[in-house]
Amino acid sequence: MSRRGERGYGAAVTSAERPLLFLDVDGPLIPFGSSSAHAETAPADTSTSAERGNPLLQRLDPGVGARLTALGCRLVWATTWVEEANEVVAPLVGLPDLPVVQWPDSGVEEGPRGLHWKTRPLVEWADGRPFIWVDDEISAMDRQWVAAGHPGPSLLHHVDPSKGLLAADFSALAEWLRAVAP
Ligand SMILES: [Mg+2]
């Protein structure tokens, strides 16, 4: 029943090609909120070497991986953590190894003023496929640029970096997915 070679440019997407979900770490998974207290009170001898290296990792929600997986998207790391997202973050949130977007050297292809440096590489990575981008640094310029240059459906979902991904965020993602890839 799947239509090989066709991409879901229209309203519906085949189940074989679930939308991509580009996932940022700092902000969405590691909130920068005012809860510095609990990040510093955990006894150091119970943490792994990775956690000792970065106390912010204690802000990771160990259940967030399951909620992300339940969305049914093809999850892709889109973060300055690059490979360390798989090595350090994934095991702490219950995610398997995921593909990682590699970033071009800065200044290689500057976009218009105000465009996030991730936006062009993500659109190129998506290559017309439907995608969600979850990040705390999405702006109106990114939305305009994606709408103009990306032929498939897209959802640029801004997350409040002081709170990280909340139930309301997951509801918004699920609602978009129901409409685009039922
Ligand atoms: Mg971020």
Short mmCIF file of C-alpha atoms and ligand atoms in Angstrom, two decimals:
data_model
loop_
_atom_site.label_atom_id
_atom_site.label_comp_id
_atom_site.label_asym_id
_atom_site.label_seq_id
_atom_site.Cartn_x
_atom_site.Cartn_y
_atom_site.Cartn_z
CA MET A 1 0.00 0.00 0.00
CA SER A 2 2.95 2.34 0.41
CA ARG A 3 3.84 4.47 -2.55
CA ARG A 4 7.54 4.13 -2.92
CA GLY A 5 9.38 7.18 -4.05
CA GLU A 6 6.60 9.56 -3.21
CA ARG A 7 6.95 12.01 -0.43
CA GLY A 8 4.25 13.35 1.76
CA TYR A 9 4.00 16.80 0.30
CA GLY A 10 0.24 16.72 0.59
CA ALA A 11 -1.96 16.44 3.62
CA ALA A 12 -1.31 12.77 4.32
CA VAL A 13 1.96 10.93 4.84
CA THR A 14 2.40 7.19 4.49
CA SER A 15 3.14 5.33 7.68
CA ALA A 16 6.45 4.22 6.20
CA GLU A 17 7.60 7.80 6.26
CA ARG A 18 6.80 9.22 9.63
CA PRO A 19 7.77 12.85 10.09
CA LEU A 20 11.24 13.66 11.33
CA LEU A 21 11.58 15.28 14.72
CA PHE A 22 14.69 17.40 15.11
CA LEU A 23 15.44 17.62 18.81
CA ASP A 24 17.45 20.28 20.62
CA VAL A 25 18.92 19.45 24.05
CA ASP A 26 19.72 22.70 25.88
CA GLY A 27 16.38 24.29 26.72
CA PRO A 28 13.90 21.59 25.66
CA LEU A 29 15.49 18.67 27.53
CA ILE A 30 17.73 20.61 29.92
CA PRO A 31 15.67 23.57 31.13
CA PHE A 32 17.57 26.61 32.26
CA GLY A 33 15.02 27.35 34.96
CA SER A 34 15.66 28.78 38.37
CA SER A 35 15.91 25.35 39.99
CA SER A 36 19.66 25.60 40.49
CA ALA A 37 19.22 24.31 44.03
CA HIS A 38 18.36 20.73 43.15
CA ALA A 39 21.11 20.58 40.56
CA GLU A 40 23.67 21.16 43.25
CA THR A 41 22.32 19.21 46.19
CA ALA A 42 22.50 15.67 44.81
CA PRO A 43 25.38 13.73 46.35
CA ALA A 44 28.23 13.48 43.89
CA ASP A 45 29.02 9.86 44.70
CA THR A 46 25.74 8.63 43.18
CA SER A 47 26.27 10.26 39.80
CA THR A 48 28.02 8.83 36.79
CA SER A 49 31.22 10.34 35.46
CA ALA A 50 29.20 12.14 32.80
CA GLU A 51 26.90 13.62 35.41
CA ARG A 52 29.85 14.75 37.49
CA GLY A 53 31.12 16.52 34.40
CA ASN A 54 27.91 18.47 33.91
CA PRO A 55 25.54 19.02 36.84
CA LEU A 56 22.90 20.35 34.44
CA LEU A 57 22.32 16.74 33.34
CA GLN A 58 20.46 16.24 36.61
CA ARG A 59 17.73 18.37 35.08
CA LEU A 60 17.04 15.74 32.41
CA ASP A 61 13.67 14.05 32.84
CA PRO A 62 14.26 10.27 32.64
CA GLY A 63 10.73 9.80 31.26
CA VAL A 64 10.96 12.28 28.40
CA GLY A 65 12.43 9.74 25.99
CA ALA A 66 9.39 7.51 26.26
CA ARG A 67 7.04 10.43 25.60
CA LEU A 68 9.09 11.49 22.58
CA THR A 69 9.18 7.93 21.24
CA ALA A 70 5.42 7.65 21.65
CA LEU A 71 4.96 10.45 19.12
CA GLY A 72 6.02 7.96 16.46
CA CYS A 73 8.40 10.34 14.70
CA ARG A 74 11.87 9.60 13.43
CA LEU A 75 13.87 11.32 16.14
CA VAL A 76 17.08 13.12 15.12
CA TRP A 77 19.44 15.05 17.39
CA ALA A 78 19.74 18.67 16.34
CA THR A 79 22.02 20.07 19.01
CA THR A 80 25.51 21.36 19.67
CA TRP A 81 25.96 18.21 21.76
CA VAL A 82 26.23 16.32 18.44
CA GLU A 83 27.56 12.78 19.15
CA GLU A 84 27.54 13.41 22.90
CA ALA A 85 23.75 13.55 22.70
CA ASN A 86 23.86 9.80 22.06
CA GLU A 87 26.72 9.12 24.43
CA VAL A 88 25.57 11.19 27.41
CA VAL A 89 21.98 12.38 27.07
CA ALA A 90 20.20 9.45 25.39
CA PRO A 91 20.87 6.89 28.15
CA LEU A 92 19.65 9.32 30.82
CA VAL A 93 16.29 9.96 29.11
CA GLY A 94 15.61 6.47 27.79
CA LEU A 95 16.34 7.01 24.11
CA PRO A 96 18.29 4.72 21.78
CA ASP A 97 21.12 5.94 19.58
CA LEU A 98 19.65 8.44 17.13
CA PRO A 99 20.88 10.04 13.93
CA VAL A 100 22.78 13.27 14.55
CA VAL A 101 22.67 16.40 12.40
CA GLN A 102 26.20 17.61 11.72
CA TRP A 103 26.61 21.37 11.53
CA PRO A 104 28.60 23.19 8.88
CA ASP A 105 31.48 25.42 9.91
CA SER A 106 30.21 28.80 10.95
CA GLY A 107 29.98 31.33 8.16
CA VAL A 108 29.97 28.76 5.39
CA GLU A 109 26.53 29.68 4.14
CA GLU A 110 25.12 32.62 6.01
CA GLY A 111 21.37 32.93 5.86
CA PRO A 112 19.45 36.16 6.07
CA ARG A 113 19.89 38.30 9.16
CA GLY A 114 18.04 36.76 12.10
CA LEU A 115 17.91 33.25 10.67
CA HIS A 116 19.05 30.65 13.20
CA TRP A 117 22.26 28.91 12.21
CA LYS A 118 20.50 25.54 12.51
CA THR A 119 17.64 26.36 10.16
CA ARG A 120 19.31 25.93 6.79
CA PRO A 121 21.07 22.64 7.73
CA LEU A 122 17.81 21.22 9.11
CA VAL A 123 15.87 22.06 5.96
CA GLU A 124 18.64 20.46 3.89
CA TRP A 125 18.60 17.37 6.13
CA ALA A 126 14.82 17.08 5.81
CA ASP A 127 15.13 17.31 2.03
CA GLY A 128 11.44 17.91 1.54
CA ARG A 129 10.26 15.36 4.12
CA PRO A 130 7.77 16.45 6.78
CA PHE A 131 9.47 17.52 9.98
CA ILE A 132 9.05 18.93 13.45
CA TRP A 133 11.79 21.05 14.95
CA VAL A 134 11.76 21.39 18.74
CA ASP A 135 14.02 24.18 19.99
CA ASP A 136 14.07 27.12 22.38
CA GLU A 137 15.62 29.53 19.85
CA ILE A 138 13.10 29.47 17.00
CA SER A 139 12.09 32.89 15.71
CA ALA A 140 9.68 34.37 13.17
CA MET A 141 12.51 34.55 10.62
CA ASP A 142 13.01 30.79 10.88
CA ARG A 143 9.31 30.19 10.31
CA GLN A 144 9.27 32.44 7.27
CA TRP A 145 12.40 30.89 5.80
CA VAL A 146 11.16 27.33 6.26
CA ALA A 147 7.73 28.16 4.86
CA ALA A 148 9.35 29.64 1.77
CA GLY A 149 12.03 27.04 1.19
CA HIS A 150 10.68 23.71 2.45
CA PRO A 151 8.09 22.00 0.23
CA GLY A 152 6.75 19.55 2.84
CA PRO A 153 4.78 20.07 6.05
CA SER A 154 6.75 21.46 8.96
CA LEU A 155 6.19 22.45 12.56
CA LEU A 156 8.70 24.73 14.24
CA HIS A 157 7.82 24.28 17.88
CA HIS A 158 9.30 26.76 20.32
CA VAL A 159 9.91 25.51 23.85
CA ASP A 160 10.23 27.80 26.86
CA PRO A 161 13.83 27.18 27.99
CA SER A 162 12.99 28.05 31.58
CA LYS A 163 10.61 25.09 31.75
CA GLY A 164 11.68 22.60 29.10
CA LEU A 165 9.27 20.25 27.33
CA LEU A 166 5.94 20.17 29.15
CA ALA A 167 2.70 18.24 28.67
CA ALA A 168 1.33 21.17 26.67
CA ASP A 169 4.23 20.88 24.24
CA PHE A 170 3.56 17.19 23.71
CA SER A 171 -0.12 17.94 23.13
CA ALA A 172 0.78 20.48 20.45
CA LEU A 173 3.14 18.06 18.72
CA ALA A 174 0.58 15.25 18.83
CA GLU A 175 -2.13 17.52 17.45
CA TRP A 176 0.03 18.53 14.48
CA LEU A 177 0.95 14.89 13.85
CA ARG A 178 -2.69 13.82 13.89
CA ALA A 179 -3.41 16.38 11.17
CA VAL A 180 -0.35 15.70 9.01
CA ALA A 181 0.36 12.00 9.54
CA PRO A 182 -2.76 10.34 10.94
MG MG B 1 18.59 25.20 22.85
#
